[in-house]
Short mmCIF file of C-alpha atoms and ligand atoms in Angstrom, two decimals:
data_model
loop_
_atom_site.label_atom_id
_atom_site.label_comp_id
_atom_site.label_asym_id
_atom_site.label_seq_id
_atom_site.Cartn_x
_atom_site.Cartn_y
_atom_site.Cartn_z
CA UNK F 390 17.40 30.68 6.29
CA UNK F 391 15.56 31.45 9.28
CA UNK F 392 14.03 28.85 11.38
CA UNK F 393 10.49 28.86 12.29
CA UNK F 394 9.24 29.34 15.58
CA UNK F 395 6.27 28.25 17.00
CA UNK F 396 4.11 26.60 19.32
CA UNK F 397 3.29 23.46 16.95
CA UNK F 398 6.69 23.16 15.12
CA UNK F 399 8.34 19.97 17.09
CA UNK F 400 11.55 20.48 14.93
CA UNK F 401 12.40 22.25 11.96
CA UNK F 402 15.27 21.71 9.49
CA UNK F 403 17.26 24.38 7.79
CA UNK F 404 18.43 24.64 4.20
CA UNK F 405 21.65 25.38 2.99
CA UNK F 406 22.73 27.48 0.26
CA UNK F 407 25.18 25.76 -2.53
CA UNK F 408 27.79 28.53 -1.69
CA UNK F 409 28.97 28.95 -5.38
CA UNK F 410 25.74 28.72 -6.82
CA UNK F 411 24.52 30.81 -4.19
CA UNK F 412 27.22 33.78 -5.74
CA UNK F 413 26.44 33.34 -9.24
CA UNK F 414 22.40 32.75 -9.02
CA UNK F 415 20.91 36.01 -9.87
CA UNK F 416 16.51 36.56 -10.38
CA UNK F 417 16.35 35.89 -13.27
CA UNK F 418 12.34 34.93 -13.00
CA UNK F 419 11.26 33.41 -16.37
CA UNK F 420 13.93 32.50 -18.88
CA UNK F 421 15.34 28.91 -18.80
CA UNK F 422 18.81 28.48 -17.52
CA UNK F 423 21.57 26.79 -18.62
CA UNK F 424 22.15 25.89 -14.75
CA UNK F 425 19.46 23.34 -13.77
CA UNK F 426 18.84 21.26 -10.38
CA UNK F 427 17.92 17.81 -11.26
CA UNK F 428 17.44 16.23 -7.86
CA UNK F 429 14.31 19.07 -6.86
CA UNK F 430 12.66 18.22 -3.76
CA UNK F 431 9.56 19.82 -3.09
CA UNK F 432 7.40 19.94 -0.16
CA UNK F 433 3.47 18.92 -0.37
CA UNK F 434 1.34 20.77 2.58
CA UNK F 435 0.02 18.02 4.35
CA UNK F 436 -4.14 19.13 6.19
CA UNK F 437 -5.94 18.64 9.20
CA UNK F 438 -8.07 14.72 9.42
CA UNK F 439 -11.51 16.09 9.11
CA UNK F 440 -12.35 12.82 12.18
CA UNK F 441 -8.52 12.62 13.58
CA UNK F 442 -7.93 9.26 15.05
CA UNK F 443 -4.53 8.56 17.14
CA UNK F 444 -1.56 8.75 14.68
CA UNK F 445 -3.92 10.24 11.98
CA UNK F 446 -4.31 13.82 12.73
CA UNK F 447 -3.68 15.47 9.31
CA UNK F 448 -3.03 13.27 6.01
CA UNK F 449 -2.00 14.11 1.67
CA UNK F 450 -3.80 12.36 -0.66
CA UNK F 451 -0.83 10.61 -2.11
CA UNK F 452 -2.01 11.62 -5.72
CA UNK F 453 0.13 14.81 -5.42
CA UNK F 454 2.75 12.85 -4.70
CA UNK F 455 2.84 10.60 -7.43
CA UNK F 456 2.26 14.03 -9.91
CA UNK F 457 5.66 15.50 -8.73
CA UNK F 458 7.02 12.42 -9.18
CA UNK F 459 5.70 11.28 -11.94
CA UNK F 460 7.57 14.28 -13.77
CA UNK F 461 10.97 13.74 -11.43
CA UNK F 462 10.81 15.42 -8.26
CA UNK F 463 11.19 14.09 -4.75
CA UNK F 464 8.56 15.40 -1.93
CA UNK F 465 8.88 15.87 1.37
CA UNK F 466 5.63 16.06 3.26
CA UNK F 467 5.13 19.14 5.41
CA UNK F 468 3.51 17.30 7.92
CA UNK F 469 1.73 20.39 10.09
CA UNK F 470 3.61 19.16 13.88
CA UNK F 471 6.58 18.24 11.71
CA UNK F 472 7.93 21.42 9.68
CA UNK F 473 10.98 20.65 7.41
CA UNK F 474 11.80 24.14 5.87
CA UNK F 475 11.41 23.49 2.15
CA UNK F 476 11.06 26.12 -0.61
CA UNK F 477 9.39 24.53 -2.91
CA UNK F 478 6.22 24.12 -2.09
CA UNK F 479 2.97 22.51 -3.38
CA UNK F 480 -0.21 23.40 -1.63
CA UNK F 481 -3.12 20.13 -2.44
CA UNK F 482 -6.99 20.84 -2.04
CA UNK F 483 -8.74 19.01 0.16
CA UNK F 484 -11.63 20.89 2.65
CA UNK F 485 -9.88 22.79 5.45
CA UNK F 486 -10.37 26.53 6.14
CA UNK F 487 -8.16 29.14 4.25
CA UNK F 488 -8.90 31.50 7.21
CA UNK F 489 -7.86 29.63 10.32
CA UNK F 490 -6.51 25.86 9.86
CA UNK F 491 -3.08 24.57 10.47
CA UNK F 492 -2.75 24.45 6.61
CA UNK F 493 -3.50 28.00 6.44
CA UNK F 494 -1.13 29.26 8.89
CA UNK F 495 1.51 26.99 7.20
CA UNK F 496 0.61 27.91 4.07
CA UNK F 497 0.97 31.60 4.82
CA UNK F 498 4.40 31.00 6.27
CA UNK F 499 5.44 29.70 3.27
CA UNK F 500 3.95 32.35 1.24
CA UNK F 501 5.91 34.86 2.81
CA UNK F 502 9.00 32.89 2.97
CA UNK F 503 8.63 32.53 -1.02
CA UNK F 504 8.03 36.55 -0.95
CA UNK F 505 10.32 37.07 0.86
CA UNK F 506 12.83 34.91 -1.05
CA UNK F 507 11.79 35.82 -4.18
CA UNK F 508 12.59 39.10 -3.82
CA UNK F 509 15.97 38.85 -2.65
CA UNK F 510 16.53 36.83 -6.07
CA UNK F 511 15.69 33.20 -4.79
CA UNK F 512 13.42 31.00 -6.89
CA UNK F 513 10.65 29.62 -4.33
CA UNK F 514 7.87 28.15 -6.21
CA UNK F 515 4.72 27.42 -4.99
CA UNK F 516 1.96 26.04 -6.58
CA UNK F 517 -1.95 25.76 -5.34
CA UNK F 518 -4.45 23.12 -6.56
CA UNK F 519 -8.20 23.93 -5.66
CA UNK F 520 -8.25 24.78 -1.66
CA UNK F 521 -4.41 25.45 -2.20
CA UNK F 522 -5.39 28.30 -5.15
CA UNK F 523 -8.36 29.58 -2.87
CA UNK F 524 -5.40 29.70 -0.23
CA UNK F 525 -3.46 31.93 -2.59
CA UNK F 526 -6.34 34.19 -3.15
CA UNK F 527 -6.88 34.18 0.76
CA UNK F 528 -2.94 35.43 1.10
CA UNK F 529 -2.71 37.78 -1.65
CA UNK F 530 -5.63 39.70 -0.98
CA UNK F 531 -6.13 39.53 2.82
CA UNK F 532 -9.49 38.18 2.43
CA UNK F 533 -12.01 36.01 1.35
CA UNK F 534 -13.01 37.14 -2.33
CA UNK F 535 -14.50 33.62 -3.01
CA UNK F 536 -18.49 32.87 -4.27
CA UNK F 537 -20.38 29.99 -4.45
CA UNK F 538 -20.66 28.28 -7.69
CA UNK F 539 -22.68 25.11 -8.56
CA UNK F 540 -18.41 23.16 -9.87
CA UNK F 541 -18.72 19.53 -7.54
CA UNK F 542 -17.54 16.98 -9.40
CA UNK F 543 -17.46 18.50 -13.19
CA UNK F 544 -15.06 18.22 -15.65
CA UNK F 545 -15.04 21.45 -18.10
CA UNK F 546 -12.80 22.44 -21.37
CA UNK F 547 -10.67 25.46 -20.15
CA UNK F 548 -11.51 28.91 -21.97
CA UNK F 549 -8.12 30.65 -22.16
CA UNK F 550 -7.38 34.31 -21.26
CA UNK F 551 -3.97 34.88 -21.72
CA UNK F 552 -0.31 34.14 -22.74
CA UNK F 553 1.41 32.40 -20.01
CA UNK F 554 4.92 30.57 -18.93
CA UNK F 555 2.85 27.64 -17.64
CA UNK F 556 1.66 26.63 -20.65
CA UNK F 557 4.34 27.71 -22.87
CA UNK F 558 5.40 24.42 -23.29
CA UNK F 559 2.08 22.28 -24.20
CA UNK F 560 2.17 20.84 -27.24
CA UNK F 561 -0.18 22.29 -29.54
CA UNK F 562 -2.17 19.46 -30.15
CA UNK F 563 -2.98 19.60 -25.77
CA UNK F 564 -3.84 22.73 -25.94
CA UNK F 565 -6.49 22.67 -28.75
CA UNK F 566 -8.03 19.81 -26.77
CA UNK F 567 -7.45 21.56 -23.38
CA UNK F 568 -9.55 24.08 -24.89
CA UNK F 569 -12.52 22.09 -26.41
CA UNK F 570 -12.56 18.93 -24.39
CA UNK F 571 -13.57 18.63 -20.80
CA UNK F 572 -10.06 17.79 -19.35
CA UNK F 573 -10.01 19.80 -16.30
CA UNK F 574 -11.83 18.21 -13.40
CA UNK F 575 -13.56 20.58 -10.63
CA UNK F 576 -14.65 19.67 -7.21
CA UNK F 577 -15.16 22.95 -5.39
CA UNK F 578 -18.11 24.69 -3.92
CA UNK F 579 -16.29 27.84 -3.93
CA UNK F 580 -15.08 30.00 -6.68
CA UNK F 581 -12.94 33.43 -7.90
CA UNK F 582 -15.15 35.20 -9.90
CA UNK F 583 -13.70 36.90 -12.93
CA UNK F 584 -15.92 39.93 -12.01
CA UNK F 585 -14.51 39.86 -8.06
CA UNK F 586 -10.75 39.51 -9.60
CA UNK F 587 -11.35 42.74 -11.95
CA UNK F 588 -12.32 44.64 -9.21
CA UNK F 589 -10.03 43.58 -6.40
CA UNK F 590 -6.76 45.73 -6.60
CA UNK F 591 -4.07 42.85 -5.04
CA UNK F 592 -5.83 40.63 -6.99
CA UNK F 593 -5.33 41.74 -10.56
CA UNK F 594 -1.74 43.39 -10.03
CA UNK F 595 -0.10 40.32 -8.52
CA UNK F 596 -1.66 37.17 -10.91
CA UNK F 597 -2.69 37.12 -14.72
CA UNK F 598 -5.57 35.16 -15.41
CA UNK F 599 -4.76 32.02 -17.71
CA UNK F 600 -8.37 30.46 -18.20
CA UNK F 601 -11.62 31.02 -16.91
CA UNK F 602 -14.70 28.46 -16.89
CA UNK F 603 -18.54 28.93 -15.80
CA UNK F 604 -21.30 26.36 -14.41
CA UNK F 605 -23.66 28.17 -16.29
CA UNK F 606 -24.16 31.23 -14.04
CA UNK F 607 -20.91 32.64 -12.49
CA UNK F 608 -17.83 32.93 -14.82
CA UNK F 609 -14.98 31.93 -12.69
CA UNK F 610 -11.02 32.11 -12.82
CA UNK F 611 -9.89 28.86 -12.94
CA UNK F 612 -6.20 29.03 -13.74
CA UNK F 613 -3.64 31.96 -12.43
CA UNK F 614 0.01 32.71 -12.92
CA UNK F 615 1.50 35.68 -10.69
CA UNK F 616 2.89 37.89 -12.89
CA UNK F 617 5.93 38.53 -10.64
CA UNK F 618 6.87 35.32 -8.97
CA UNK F 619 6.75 31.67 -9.46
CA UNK F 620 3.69 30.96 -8.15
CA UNK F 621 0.67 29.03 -9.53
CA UNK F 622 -3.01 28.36 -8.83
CA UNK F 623 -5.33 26.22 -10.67
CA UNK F 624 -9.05 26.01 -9.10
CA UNK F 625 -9.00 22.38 -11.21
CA UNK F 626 -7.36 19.16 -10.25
CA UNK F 627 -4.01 18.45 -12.79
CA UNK F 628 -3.15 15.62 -10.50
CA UNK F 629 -6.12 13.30 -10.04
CA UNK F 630 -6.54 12.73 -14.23
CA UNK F 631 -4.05 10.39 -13.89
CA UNK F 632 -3.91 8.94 -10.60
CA UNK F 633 -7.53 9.09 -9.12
CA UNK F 634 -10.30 6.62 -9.74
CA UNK F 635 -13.15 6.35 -7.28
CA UNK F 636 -15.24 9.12 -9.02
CA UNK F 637 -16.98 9.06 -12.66
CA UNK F 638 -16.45 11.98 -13.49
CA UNK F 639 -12.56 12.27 -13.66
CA UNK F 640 -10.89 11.90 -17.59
CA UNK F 641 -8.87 9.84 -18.23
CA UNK F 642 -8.68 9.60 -22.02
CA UNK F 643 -5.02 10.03 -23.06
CA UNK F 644 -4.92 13.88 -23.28
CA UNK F 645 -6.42 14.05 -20.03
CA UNK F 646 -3.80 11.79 -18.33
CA UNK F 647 -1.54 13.85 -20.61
CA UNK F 648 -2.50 17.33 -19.09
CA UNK F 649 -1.49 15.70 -15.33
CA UNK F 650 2.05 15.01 -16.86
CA UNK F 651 2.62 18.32 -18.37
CA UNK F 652 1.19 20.03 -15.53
CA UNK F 653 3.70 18.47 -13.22
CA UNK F 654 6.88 18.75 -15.41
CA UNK F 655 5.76 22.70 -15.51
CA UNK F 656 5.71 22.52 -12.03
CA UNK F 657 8.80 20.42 -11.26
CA UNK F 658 10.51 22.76 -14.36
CA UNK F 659 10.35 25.52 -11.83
CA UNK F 660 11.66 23.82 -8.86
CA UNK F 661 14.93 22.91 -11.23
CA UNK F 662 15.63 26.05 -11.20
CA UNK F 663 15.98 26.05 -7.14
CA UNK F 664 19.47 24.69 -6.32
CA UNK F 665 18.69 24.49 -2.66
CA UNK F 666 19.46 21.02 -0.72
CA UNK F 667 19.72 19.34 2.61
CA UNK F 668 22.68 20.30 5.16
CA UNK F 669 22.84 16.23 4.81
CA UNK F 670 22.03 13.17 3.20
CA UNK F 671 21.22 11.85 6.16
CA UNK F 672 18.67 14.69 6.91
CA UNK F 673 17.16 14.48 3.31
CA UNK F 674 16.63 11.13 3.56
CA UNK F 675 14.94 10.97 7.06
CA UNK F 676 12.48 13.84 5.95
CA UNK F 677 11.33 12.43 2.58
CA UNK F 678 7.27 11.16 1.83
CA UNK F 679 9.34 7.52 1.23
CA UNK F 680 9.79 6.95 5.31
CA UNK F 681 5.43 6.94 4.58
CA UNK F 682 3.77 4.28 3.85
CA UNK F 683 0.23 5.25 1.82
CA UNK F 684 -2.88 3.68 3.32
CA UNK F 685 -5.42 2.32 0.05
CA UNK F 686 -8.74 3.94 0.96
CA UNK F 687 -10.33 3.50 -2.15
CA UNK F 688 -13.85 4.31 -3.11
CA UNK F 689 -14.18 5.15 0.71
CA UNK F 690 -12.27 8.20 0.02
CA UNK F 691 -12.05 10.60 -3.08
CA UNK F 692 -8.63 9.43 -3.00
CA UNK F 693 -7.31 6.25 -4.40
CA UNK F 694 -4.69 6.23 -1.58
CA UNK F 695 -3.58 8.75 1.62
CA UNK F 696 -0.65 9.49 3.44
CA UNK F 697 -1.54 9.75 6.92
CA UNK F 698 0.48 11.53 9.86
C1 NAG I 9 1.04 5.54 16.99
O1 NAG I 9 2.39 5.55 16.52
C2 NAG I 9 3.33 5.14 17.46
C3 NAG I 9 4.71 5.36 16.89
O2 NAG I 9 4.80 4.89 15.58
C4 NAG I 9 3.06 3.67 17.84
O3 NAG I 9 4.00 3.23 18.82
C5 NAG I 9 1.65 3.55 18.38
O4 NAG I 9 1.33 2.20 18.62
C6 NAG I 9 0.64 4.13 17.40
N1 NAG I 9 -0.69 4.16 18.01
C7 NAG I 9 -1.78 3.67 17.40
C8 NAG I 9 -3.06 3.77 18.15
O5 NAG I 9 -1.74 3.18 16.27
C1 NAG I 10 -6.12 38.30 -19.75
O1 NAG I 10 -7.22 37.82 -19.02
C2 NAG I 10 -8.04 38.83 -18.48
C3 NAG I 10 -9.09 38.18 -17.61
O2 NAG I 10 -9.85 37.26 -18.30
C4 NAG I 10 -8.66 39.65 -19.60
O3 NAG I 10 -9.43 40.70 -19.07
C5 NAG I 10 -7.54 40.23 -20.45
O4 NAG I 10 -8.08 40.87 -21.57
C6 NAG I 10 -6.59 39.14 -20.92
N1 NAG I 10 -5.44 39.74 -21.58
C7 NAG I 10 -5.01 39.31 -22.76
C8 NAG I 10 -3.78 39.97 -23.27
O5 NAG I 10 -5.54 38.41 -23.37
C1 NAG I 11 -14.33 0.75 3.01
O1 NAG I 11 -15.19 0.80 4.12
C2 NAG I 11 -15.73 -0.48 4.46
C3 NAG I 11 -16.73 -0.25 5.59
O2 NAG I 11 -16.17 0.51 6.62
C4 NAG I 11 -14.59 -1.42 4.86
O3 NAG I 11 -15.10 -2.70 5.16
C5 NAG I 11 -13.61 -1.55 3.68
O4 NAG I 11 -12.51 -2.33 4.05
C6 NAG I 11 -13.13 -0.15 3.26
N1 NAG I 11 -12.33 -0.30 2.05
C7 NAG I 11 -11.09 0.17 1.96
C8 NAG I 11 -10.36 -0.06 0.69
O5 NAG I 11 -10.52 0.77 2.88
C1 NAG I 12 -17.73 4.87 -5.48
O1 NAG I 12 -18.22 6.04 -4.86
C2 NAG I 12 -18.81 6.96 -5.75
C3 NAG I 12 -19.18 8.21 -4.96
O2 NAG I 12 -19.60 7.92 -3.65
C4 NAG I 12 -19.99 6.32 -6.44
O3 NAG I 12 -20.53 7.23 -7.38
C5 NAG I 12 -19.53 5.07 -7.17
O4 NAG I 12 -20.64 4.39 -7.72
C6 NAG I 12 -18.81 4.13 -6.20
N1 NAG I 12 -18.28 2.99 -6.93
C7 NAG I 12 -18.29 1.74 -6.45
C8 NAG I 12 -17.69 0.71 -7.31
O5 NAG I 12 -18.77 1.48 -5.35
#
């Protein structure tokens, strides 16, 4: 895999191919296989510190980390000074720019390296909560497409579109209360019309709209699978049903906490069928989140507790 070069990368850290796995592993996008990874590792985008203070210059809110793990993945953090190749990638919300942030030029490296792999019959999934689905939109399109809409701090019942493979496997029971309770919690300012999507070209070819919700005005998408590739947006928070307390407004009846679990094991489904690893065991271990040590913020933060780097 190629290795990244640029001005803020201090090191980076390539990925090996399982040679006989490598031979045999065909693109074959959505059917499960018999051949399955279960030791995925995925990497979680870390952002810039909105006020950086010495040794905390970008963080994760370590509620994304517990959601891959909860459902049995490992995460490396892709700390934006400290770039471990990974290629499986999660990219959290949080309040940075899409157009020019560390985050974003990260996140558009990875984006093409998924492309990219993809293609050539690789399975590199990415996934994008909130900021990381307006990311997506950002990288698919080439611009902003995003309007306001009156969503901080609201959970809302999801109105589904279409079929999907992400929620395939939901029990049946989940989805009927997906769909009539308010499970999903928002907390964005800024929101992907389902009027903008219809009309914008890159838009509608490369995702299929799942659900879409509305603060009253401004019908919005708020969950996408491309229809192509394994990657995956939702403009709501999966994680934070389960693992996030400071705000009122965040379910946490037992389908809600239920919707964070399935969400991840979607999530960490797709990564199983990556059988990418570490040159080393030595390397793995050094660039794993478990070297961090979460700081509790509490209600001084949105987020129970943050990784900071
Ligand atoms: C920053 O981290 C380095 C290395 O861990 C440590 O030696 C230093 O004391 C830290 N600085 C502050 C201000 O915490
Ligand atoms: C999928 O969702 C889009 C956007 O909401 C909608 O226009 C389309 O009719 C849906 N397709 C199906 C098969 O439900
Ligand atoms: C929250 O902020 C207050 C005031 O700065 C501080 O005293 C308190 O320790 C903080 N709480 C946590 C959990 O960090
Ligand atoms: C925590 O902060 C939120 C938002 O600032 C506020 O609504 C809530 O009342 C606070 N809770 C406590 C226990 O301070």
């Amino acid at each position: 895999m190629a290795t990244l070069s640029r001005d803020t990368v201090c090191f980076t850290f390539r990925i090996m191919f399982l040679l006989c796995l490598c031979l045999s592993f065909s693109f074959i996008p959505f059917s499960s296989s018999v051949q399955r990874n279960d030791r995925p590792i995925i990497g979680v985008l870390a952002q810039e510190v909105f006020l950086p203070k010495p040794n905390q210059t970008s963080y994760i809110a370590a509620s994304y980390v517990k959601f891959l793990e909860a459902a049995g993945a490992r995460v490396v953090p892709v700390i934006l000074c400290v770039v471990f190749l990974v290629d499986r990638i999660l990219y959290p919300g949080g309040g940075v720019s899409i157009i020019s942030s560390g985050y974003e030029r990260a996140a558009k490296i990875f984006y093409e390296l998924a492309i990219e792999a993809n293609k050539r019959g690789d399975y590199f999934p990415v996934w994008g909560t909130c900021l990381g689905f307006e990311q997506l939109t950002y990288l698919t399109s080439g611009k902003v497409t995003l309007s306001h809409t009156d969503t901080s701090g609201v959970a809302l019942p999801l109105v589904f579109t279409n079929g999907s493979r992400m929620f395939k496997g939901f029990p049946a029971e989940l989805m009927k209360d997906l769909a009539s309770e308010p499970l999903t919690e928002n907390s964005h300012q800024w929101s992907l019309g389902t009027l903008t999507y219809n009309t914008n070209e890159e838009l509608r070819k490369f995702y299929k709209v799942l659900s879409t919700n509305t603060d009253g005005k401004t019908e919005f998408v708020s969950t996408v699978e491309a229809n192509d590739y394994p990657i995956y947006g939702t403009q709501w928070h999966p994680e934070k049903n389960a693992f996030e307390w400071t705000r009122p407004y965040i379910p946490h009846s037992p389908s809600a906490v239920k919707t964070t679990f399935y969400m991840a094991e979607f999530f960490v489904n797709e990564a199983r069928k990556n059988f990418h690893r570490f040159e080393s065991e030595e390397g793995e271990s050094k660039a794993l989140i478990y070297n961090y040590s979460p700081v509790y913020t509490g209600n001084n933060s949105s987020f129970e507790q943050i990784y900071f780097f």
